[in-house]
Amino acid sequence: DAGVIQSPRHEVTEMGQEVTLRCKPISGHNSLFWYRQTMMRGLELLIYFNNNVPIDDSGMPEDRFSAKMPNASFSTLKIQPSEPRDSAVYFCASSLDRGQVSPLHFGNGTRLTVT
Amino acid sequence: QKEVEQNSGPLSVPEGAIASLNCTYSDRGSQSFFWYRQYSGKSPELIMFIYSNGDKEDGRFTAQLNKASQYVSLLIRDSQPSDSATYLCAVFPPARQLTFGSGTQLTVLP
C-alpha cells in the first residue's frame, strides 16, 4: 500500500500564476478530500468527492479554486490566478467512506508559497 | 462560535506524566469523534475514535466523551518525548463532513 501520493511536495510561484496540485488516493478508497492547513485557520475542508463525484464543495474559498476527479485514481486542485493569501499546506486524503467510520489517510501534503 | 474548539497550547508535561487534551464542539447532534496526531512537518494520522459516552482505552491513550456537555478529551498516560506533536480533535456533525479543531501542541519534556 503506497498510501496517498501528492505532488509536488513544494511549489513556489508568483502571484497571478496558475497552480495545479495532484493527488493519487489509495486504491479501493471511494472518498477523496482536499484540505488546506494554515496557522491562522487550521485544517479546513475544501472539497469532498465520493465515487469521483463532488459532493460538498462549500469549503472552496472562491471561483479561483477548482477541483476535478476524472477517475478513481487521480484528482487535481487548481488555483487560477494564485494570490499570496493562498499560501498554505494543501493535503489530499482518502477513505473507504466519508471518514465517519474509516479513518482518513492523508498524503504528505503540498506546501504552496505564492509570492 | 467555532464548531470544534481546542486550547492551542502549548501544553508541556514532564516525561511519565499524564497529558490531558480537551475539545468542545457546538453541534449537539454530532455522533462520531476522532483524535488525530500531527508531527511537525508531517500529515495527520488517526490515533483514537469514540462514538459512545464514556471512556475508550487503547494502550496509553484514553478517549473520553460526554455528549451532554459536548466535550471530548484525550488522556495520554506515561507521556513520552515521542508523544510531542499537535493533537487535532475532529467531529462529524450531522449531514456535514469531518470538521477539525485547530489543534493543541503538546511537548513532553525529558
Coordinates of C-alpha atoms in Angstrom, one line a residue:
Chain A
D1 CA 0.0 0.0 0.0
A2 CA 1.8 3.1 -1.2
G3 CA -0.5 5.5 0.7
V4 CA -1.9 8.7 -0.7
I5 CA 0.5 10.3 -3.1
Q6 CA 0.6 14.0 -3.6
S7 CA 2.7 16.1 -6.0
P8 CA 4.6 18.4 -6.0
R9 CA 5.8 18.4 -2.3
H10 CA 6.7 22.1 -2.6
E11 CA 5.5 24.8 -5.0
V12 CA 6.7 28.3 -5.2
T13 CA 5.0 30.6 -7.7
E14 CA 4.3 34.2 -8.4
M15 CA 1.0 35.9 -7.8
G16 CA -1.2 35.5 -10.8
Q17 CA 0.2 32.2 -12.0
E18 CA -1.8 29.0 -12.3
V19 CA -1.1 26.3 -9.8
T20 CA -2.1 22.6 -10.1
L21 CA -1.8 20.2 -7.2
R22 CA -2.2 16.5 -7.8
C23 CA -3.3 13.5 -5.8
K24 CA -3.5 9.8 -6.2
P25 CA -5.7 8.2 -3.5
I26 CA -5.3 4.7 -2.0
S27 CA -6.6 2.1 -4.3
G28 CA -10.1 1.0 -3.3
H29 CA -10.9 4.1 -1.4
N30 CA -14.1 5.8 -2.7
S31 CA -13.9 9.1 -0.8
L32 CA -11.3 11.8 -1.5
F33 CA -10.9 15.0 0.4
W34 CA -8.8 18.2 -0.2
Y35 CA -7.9 20.1 2.9
R36 CA -5.9 23.4 3.4
Q37 CA -3.9 24.0 6.6
T38 CA -2.6 27.3 7.8
M39 CA -1.5 28.5 11.3
M40 CA -4.4 31.0 11.4
R41 CA -7.3 28.8 10.2
G42 CA -6.1 25.3 11.0
L43 CA -7.2 22.4 8.8
E44 CA -10.1 23.3 6.5
L45 CA -12.0 21.1 4.2
L46 CA -12.1 22.5 0.7
I47 CA -14.0 19.7 -1.2
Y48 CA -15.1 16.2 -0.8
F49 CA -15.6 13.6 -3.6
N50 CA -17.4 10.3 -3.4
N51 CA -17.0 7.8 -6.2
N52 CA -15.4 10.6 -8.3
V53 CA -18.4 12.9 -7.9
P54 CA -18.0 16.2 -6.0
I55 CA -20.4 16.0 -3.0
D56 CA -19.5 19.0 -0.9
D57 CA -17.5 22.0 -2.3
S58 CA -18.8 24.5 0.3
G59 CA -15.3 25.0 1.6
M60 CA -13.8 26.1 -1.8
P61 CA -13.0 29.7 -1.0
E62 CA -13.8 31.3 -4.3
D63 CA -14.0 30.8 -8.1
R64 CA -10.3 30.9 -8.4
F65 CA -10.3 27.4 -6.9
S66 CA -11.4 24.3 -8.8
A67 CA -11.1 20.6 -8.3
K68 CA -11.6 17.6 -10.5
M69 CA -11.6 13.8 -10.2
P70 CA -11.6 12.3 -13.7
N71 CA -11.2 8.8 -12.4
A72 CA -10.9 6.8 -9.2
S73 CA -7.1 7.1 -9.1
F74 CA -6.5 10.8 -9.7
S75 CA -7.6 14.2 -8.6
T76 CA -6.4 17.8 -9.1
L77 CA -6.8 21.0 -7.3
K78 CA -6.2 24.1 -9.4
I79 CA -5.8 27.7 -8.3
Q80 CA -6.0 30.3 -11.1
P81 CA -4.9 33.0 -10.6
S82 CA -3.0 32.4 -7.4
E83 CA -2.7 35.0 -4.6
P84 CA -0.3 35.4 -1.7
R85 CA -3.1 34.5 0.7
D86 CA -3.3 31.1 -0.9
S87 CA 0.0 30.2 0.7
A88 CA -0.6 27.1 2.8
V89 CA -0.1 23.3 3.0
Y90 CA -2.7 21.5 0.9
F91 CA -3.5 17.9 2.0
C92 CA -5.3 15.3 0.0
A93 CA -6.9 12.4 2.0
S94 CA -8.8 9.3 1.0
S95 CA -11.0 7.0 3.0
L96 CA -13.2 3.9 2.5
D97 CA -16.2 6.1 3.5
R98 CA -16.9 9.7 4.4
G99 CA -14.5 9.3 7.4
Q100 CA -17.3 8.6 9.8
V101 CA -16.1 5.1 10.5
S102 CA -13.0 4.5 8.5
P103 CA -10.0 6.8 9.1
L104 CA -8.8 9.5 6.7
H105 CA -5.4 8.6 5.2
F106 CA -3.5 11.8 4.4
G107 CA -0.9 12.4 1.8
N108 CA 2.3 14.2 2.7
G109 CA 0.9 17.5 1.5
T110 CA 2.0 20.2 -0.9
R111 CA 3.5 23.3 0.6
L112 CA 2.4 26.2 -1.6
T113 CA 4.1 29.6 -1.4
V114 CA 2.8 32.4 -3.6
T115 CA 5.0 35.5 -3.7
Chain B
Q1 CA -18.5 30.1 18.0
K2 CA -16.2 27.6 16.3
E3 CA -17.6 24.2 15.5
V4 CA -14.7 22.5 17.2
E5 CA -12.7 24.3 19.8
Q6 CA -9.4 23.3 21.4
N7 CA -6.8 25.1 23.5
S8 CA -4.0 25.8 21.2
G9 CA -1.4 25.4 23.9
P10 CA 1.4 24.8 24.0
L11 CA 0.9 22.2 26.7
S12 CA 4.1 21.0 28.4
V13 CA 4.2 17.9 30.6
P14 CA 7.2 16.0 32.1
E15 CA 8.1 12.6 30.8
G16 CA 6.0 9.9 32.6
A17 CA 3.1 12.3 33.5
I18 CA -0.4 12.2 32.2
A19 CA -1.2 14.7 29.4
S20 CA -4.8 15.8 29.2
L21 CA -6.2 17.3 26.0
N22 CA -9.6 18.8 25.7
C23 CA -12.1 19.6 23.0
T24 CA -15.6 21.0 22.8
Y25 CA -18.0 21.0 19.9
S26 CA -21.0 23.1 19.1
D27 CA -23.4 20.7 17.2
R28 CA -25.2 18.6 19.7
G29 CA -26.2 16.1 17.0
S30 CA -22.6 15.1 16.3
Q31 CA -22.1 11.3 16.6
S32 CA -18.5 10.5 15.7
F33 CA -15.4 11.9 17.4
F34 CA -11.7 11.4 16.5
W35 CA -8.3 12.3 17.7
Y36 CA -5.6 12.8 15.0
R37 CA -1.9 13.3 15.8
Q38 CA 0.3 15.5 13.6
Y39 CA 4.1 15.7 14.0
S40 CA 5.7 18.8 12.9
G41 CA 6.0 18.9 9.1
K42 CA 4.0 15.7 8.7
S43 CA 0.5 14.8 7.9
P44 CA -2.3 14.0 10.4
E45 CA -2.8 10.4 11.4
L46 CA -5.7 8.8 13.3
I47 CA -4.9 7.6 16.9
M48 CA -8.4 7.2 18.5
F49 CA -12.0 7.3 17.7
I50 CA -15.1 7.2 20.0
Y51 CA -18.8 7.1 19.4
S52 CA -20.4 6.4 22.8
N53 CA -20.4 8.3 26.0
G54 CA -17.8 7.2 28.5
D55 CA -14.2 6.1 28.1
K56 CA -12.4 4.1 25.5
E57 CA -8.9 2.9 26.1
D58 CA -6.2 1.9 23.7
G59 CA -2.8 1.3 25.2
R60 CA -1.5 4.5 26.8
F61 CA -4.4 6.5 25.2
T62 CA -7.9 7.0 26.6
A63 CA -10.6 9.0 24.9
Q64 CA -13.5 10.3 26.9
L65 CA -16.8 11.5 25.6
N66 CA -19.5 13.4 27.3
K67 CA -22.3 14.3 24.8
A68 CA -24.4 16.1 27.4
S69 CA -21.6 18.6 28.0
Q70 CA -20.4 18.4 24.4
Y71 CA -16.8 17.7 25.1
V72 CA -14.3 15.0 24.2
S73 CA -10.9 14.6 25.8
L74 CA -7.8 12.6 25.2
L75 CA -5.6 11.3 28.0
I76 CA -2.0 10.1 27.4
R77 CA -0.6 8.1 30.3
D78 CA 3.1 7.7 30.8
S79 CA 3.9 10.5 28.3
Q80 CA 7.0 10.1 26.2
P81 CA 9.0 12.7 24.3
S82 CA 7.9 10.9 21.1
D83 CA 4.3 12.0 22.0
S84 CA 5.3 15.6 21.4
A85 CA 3.1 16.6 18.5
T86 CA -0.1 18.6 17.7
Y87 CA -3.3 16.8 18.5
L88 CA -6.3 17.5 16.4
C89 CA -9.8 16.9 17.6
A90 CA -12.3 16.1 14.8
V91 CA -16.0 15.8 14.9
F92 CA -18.6 14.6 12.4
P93 CA -21.7 16.9 12.6
P94 CA -24.9 15.5 11.1
A95 CA -25.2 15.9 7.4
R96 CA -21.8 17.6 7.2
Q97 CA -18.2 16.5 6.7
L98 CA -15.5 15.8 9.2
T99 CA -14.5 19.1 11.0
F100 CA -11.2 19.6 12.7
G101 CA -10.3 21.8 15.6
S102 CA -7.2 24.0 15.4
G103 CA -5.1 21.5 17.4
T104 CA -3.3 21.5 20.7
Q105 CA 0.5 21.5 20.7
L106 CA 1.9 19.0 23.2
T107 CA 5.5 19.0 24.4
V108 CA 6.8 16.2 26.6
L109 CA 9.9 17.2 28.4
P110 CA 12.6 14.5 29.1

